[in-house]
Amino acid sequence: MLRDRPDAAELLELLDFHPPDWRRYYDTLWSRYPTLAADWVHVGFLNLPTTSAPDEDEWQWEQDREARRRQVYEQRVHRDQLILAEVRAKVLGLMAKRGAERARAQRVLDRRLDELGLRPLFPGGTHIPKSERPAMKKRYQELRHLIDKLRSTSAEADTANAKYRQALLIRFPLFSERHVEAIFRYPYPRRGATADAAMAVLARRFQTTPATLDRYLFPR
């Protein structure tokens, strides 16, 4: 957490951003960029206050947030259980077959695993499973919007200052230090700047190349 850093006060002063409630700010951020937030959050820069006795409004907000989290968790567990049951049934059926019939069943299973994103071809490869492509497009669109917000926020600041770039991670903890460095390599504002930066961030995050992402995100 940010409070554990010796330079926390300096970074907050450089950031010069004062939301009424940091927890609500982050909760809104996760809601606005759900695909990115589900992937990864830089917890080292979260500016979360220590626990205190909440008032009635704060208590109700916390209860509602926990209810939403439980619902998402239960939906995810249910989905995973259905997938596991489907894959298990296909594997058991495959084991009972022989020869050409088994080869056909193996191809069907491989295709289904690819659709579910369960084959170890990505990240780091040159193939994005079909099931991953819609989410990848959502990541790309969310990144373009978030990068534009980061760049417009810092338009009047000294973005060459390494400390200021770290301070930006308090407000935008969906990036890493390496992501921010990559983003600021592209001139801004100019047409296509957020598109190039978003591709660069995705390529770093999934250990692939912008050309691979471009091929699957924007097929010709």
Coordinates of C-alpha atoms in Angstrom, one line a residue:
M1 CA 0.0 0.0 0.0
L2 CA 1.0 3.6 -0.5
R3 CA 1.1 4.3 3.2
D4 CA 4.0 1.8 3.5
R5 CA 6.2 3.8 1.2
P6 CA 8.6 6.4 2.8
D7 CA 7.9 8.8 -0.1
A8 CA 4.1 8.6 0.2
A9 CA 3.6 12.2 1.3
E10 CA 5.9 13.5 -1.5
L11 CA 4.0 11.5 -4.2
L12 CA 0.6 12.7 -3.0
E13 CA 1.8 16.3 -3.0
L14 CA 3.1 15.9 -6.6
L15 CA -0.2 14.2 -7.7
D16 CA -2.3 17.0 -6.3
F17 CA -5.5 15.0 -6.5
H18 CA -8.0 15.0 -3.6
P19 CA -11.1 12.8 -4.0
P20 CA -13.5 12.9 -1.0
D21 CA -13.1 9.2 -0.4
W22 CA -10.3 7.2 -2.0
R23 CA -12.1 3.8 -1.5
R24 CA -15.1 5.1 -3.5
Y25 CA -12.8 6.6 -6.1
Y26 CA -11.1 3.2 -6.7
D27 CA -14.5 1.4 -6.6
T28 CA -15.7 3.7 -9.4
L29 CA -12.5 3.2 -11.3
W30 CA -12.9 -0.6 -11.2
S31 CA -16.5 -0.3 -12.4
R32 CA -15.5 2.0 -15.2
Y33 CA -12.7 -0.3 -16.4
P34 CA -13.9 -3.8 -15.3
T35 CA -11.8 -5.9 -17.8
L36 CA -8.5 -4.1 -16.8
A37 CA -9.4 -4.3 -13.1
A38 CA -10.1 -8.0 -13.3
D39 CA -6.7 -8.6 -14.8
W40 CA -4.4 -6.7 -12.4
V41 CA -4.2 -3.9 -9.9
H42 CA -0.9 -2.2 -8.7
V43 CA -1.6 -2.5 -5.0
G44 CA 1.7 -0.9 -4.1
F45 CA 0.2 2.5 -5.0
L46 CA -3.3 2.1 -3.6
N47 CA -4.1 5.1 -1.2
L48 CA -6.4 3.3 1.1
P49 CA -7.0 4.7 4.6
T50 CA -6.7 2.7 7.8
T51 CA -10.0 1.2 9.0
S52 CA -12.1 3.5 11.1
A53 CA -15.6 3.4 12.5
P54 CA -17.9 4.3 9.6
D55 CA -21.0 6.4 9.7
E56 CA -24.4 5.0 8.6
D57 CA -24.0 6.0 5.0
E58 CA -20.4 4.6 4.8
W59 CA -21.6 1.3 6.5
Q60 CA -24.4 0.9 3.9
W61 CA -22.0 1.6 1.0
E62 CA -19.6 -1.0 2.4
Q63 CA -22.4 -3.6 2.7
D64 CA -23.6 -2.9 -0.9
R65 CA -20.0 -3.3 -2.2
E66 CA -19.5 -6.6 -0.4
A67 CA -22.8 -7.8 -1.7
R68 CA -21.7 -7.0 -5.3
R69 CA -18.4 -8.7 -4.8
R70 CA -20.1 -11.9 -3.4
Q71 CA -22.5 -11.9 -6.4
V72 CA -19.6 -11.7 -8.9
Y73 CA -17.6 -14.4 -7.0
E74 CA -20.6 -16.8 -7.0
Q75 CA -21.3 -16.2 -10.7
R76 CA -17.6 -16.9 -11.5
V77 CA -17.5 -20.1 -9.4
H78 CA -20.7 -21.3 -11.0
R79 CA -19.3 -20.6 -14.5
D80 CA -16.1 -22.4 -13.7
Q81 CA -17.9 -25.4 -12.3
L82 CA -20.0 -25.7 -15.5
I83 CA -16.8 -25.5 -17.6
L84 CA -15.1 -28.1 -15.5
A85 CA -18.0 -30.5 -15.8
E86 CA -18.1 -30.1 -19.5
V87 CA -14.4 -30.7 -20.0
R88 CA -14.4 -33.7 -17.7
A89 CA -17.3 -35.2 -19.6
K90 CA -15.5 -34.7 -22.9
V91 CA -12.2 -36.2 -21.5
L92 CA -14.0 -39.3 -20.1
G93 CA -15.8 -39.8 -23.5
L94 CA -12.5 -39.5 -25.3
M95 CA -10.8 -42.1 -23.1
A96 CA -13.5 -44.6 -24.0
K97 CA -12.8 -44.2 -27.8
R98 CA -10.2 -45.8 -30.0
G99 CA -8.6 -45.2 -33.4
A100 CA -10.2 -42.7 -35.8
E101 CA -13.1 -42.1 -33.5
R102 CA -10.8 -41.1 -30.7
A103 CA -8.8 -38.8 -33.1
R104 CA -12.0 -37.0 -34.1
A105 CA -13.0 -36.6 -30.4
Q106 CA -9.5 -35.3 -29.6
R107 CA -9.9 -32.6 -32.3
V108 CA -13.3 -31.6 -30.9
L109 CA -11.9 -31.4 -27.4
D110 CA -8.9 -29.3 -28.6
R111 CA -11.3 -26.9 -30.4
R112 CA -13.4 -26.5 -27.3
L113 CA -10.4 -25.9 -25.1
D114 CA -9.2 -23.3 -27.5
E115 CA -12.7 -21.6 -27.4
L116 CA -12.5 -21.6 -23.6
G117 CA -9.0 -20.2 -23.6
L118 CA -7.6 -23.3 -21.8
R119 CA -5.0 -24.3 -24.3
P120 CA -1.5 -23.0 -23.3
L121 CA -1.0 -20.9 -26.5
F122 CA -1.3 -17.4 -25.0
P123 CA 0.1 -15.3 -23.4
G124 CA 3.5 -15.2 -24.9
G125 CA 2.6 -16.9 -28.2
T126 CA 1.3 -15.8 -31.6
H127 CA -2.2 -17.1 -31.3
I128 CA -5.1 -15.6 -29.3
P129 CA -7.9 -18.1 -28.5
K130 CA -11.3 -17.2 -29.9
S131 CA -12.7 -16.9 -26.4
E132 CA -10.1 -14.4 -25.4
R133 CA -10.6 -12.1 -28.4
P134 CA -13.7 -10.2 -27.2
A135 CA -12.1 -9.6 -23.8
M136 CA -8.9 -8.4 -25.5
K137 CA -10.9 -5.9 -27.6
K138 CA -12.5 -4.7 -24.3
R139 CA -9.1 -4.3 -22.8
Y140 CA -7.9 -2.3 -25.8
Q141 CA -10.9 0.0 -25.7
E142 CA -10.7 0.5 -21.9
L143 CA -6.9 1.2 -22.3
R144 CA -7.4 3.8 -24.9
H145 CA -9.9 5.6 -22.7
L146 CA -7.8 5.3 -19.6
I147 CA -4.6 6.4 -21.4
D148 CA -6.3 9.4 -22.8
K149 CA -7.5 10.3 -19.3
L150 CA -4.0 9.8 -17.8
R151 CA -2.4 12.0 -20.6
S152 CA -5.0 14.7 -20.4
T153 CA -4.7 14.8 -16.6
S154 CA -0.9 15.3 -16.8
A155 CA -0.9 17.6 -19.8
E156 CA 0.3 20.6 -17.7
A157 CA 2.6 18.7 -15.4
D158 CA 6.3 17.8 -15.7
T159 CA 5.9 14.3 -17.1
A160 CA 9.6 13.9 -17.5
N161 CA 9.8 13.8 -13.7
A162 CA 10.1 10.1 -12.7
K163 CA 8.6 10.9 -9.3
Y164 CA 5.5 12.5 -10.9
R165 CA 5.1 9.4 -13.1
Q166 CA 5.1 7.3 -10.0
A167 CA 2.5 9.6 -8.4
L168 CA 0.2 9.0 -11.4
L169 CA 0.1 5.3 -10.4
I170 CA -1.8 6.4 -7.2
R171 CA -4.6 7.7 -9.3
F172 CA -4.3 5.1 -12.1
P173 CA -3.2 1.9 -10.4
L174 CA -4.3 -0.2 -13.4
F175 CA -0.9 0.5 -14.9
S176 CA 2.6 -0.5 -13.8
E177 CA 5.7 1.6 -13.9
R178 CA 6.8 0.0 -17.1
H179 CA 3.3 0.7 -18.7
V180 CA 3.5 4.4 -17.8
E181 CA 7.0 4.6 -19.2
A182 CA 5.8 3.0 -22.5
I183 CA 2.8 5.4 -22.6
F184 CA 4.9 8.5 -22.3
R185 CA 7.1 7.4 -25.2
Y186 CA 4.3 8.4 -27.6
P187 CA 3.7 12.1 -28.3
Y188 CA 0.4 13.5 -27.2
P189 CA -2.0 14.9 -28.2
R190 CA -1.9 13.5 -31.8
R191 CA -4.2 11.3 -33.8
G192 CA -3.6 7.6 -33.0
A193 CA -1.5 8.3 -29.9
T194 CA -3.7 6.4 -27.5
A195 CA -4.1 3.5 -30.0
D196 CA -0.3 3.0 -30.3
A197 CA 0.2 3.3 -26.5
A198 CA -2.7 0.9 -25.8
M199 CA -1.1 -1.7 -28.2
A200 CA 2.2 -1.2 -26.5
V201 CA 0.7 -1.8 -23.0
L202 CA -1.2 -4.9 -24.1
A203 CA 1.9 -6.3 -25.8
R204 CA 3.9 -5.9 -22.6
R205 CA 1.2 -7.3 -20.4
F206 CA 0.6 -10.4 -22.5
Q207 CA 4.3 -10.9 -23.6
T208 CA 3.4 -10.8 -27.3
T209 CA 3.9 -8.3 -30.2
P210 CA 1.7 -5.4 -31.3
A211 CA 1.6 -7.1 -34.7
T212 CA 0.0 -10.2 -33.2
L213 CA -2.6 -8.2 -31.3
D214 CA -3.4 -6.1 -34.4
R215 CA -3.9 -9.2 -36.5
Y216 CA -6.5 -10.6 -34.1
L217 CA -8.1 -7.3 -33.0
F218 CA -8.5 -5.9 -36.4
P219 CA -8.7 -8.8 -39.0
R220 CA -8.5 -7.6 -42.6

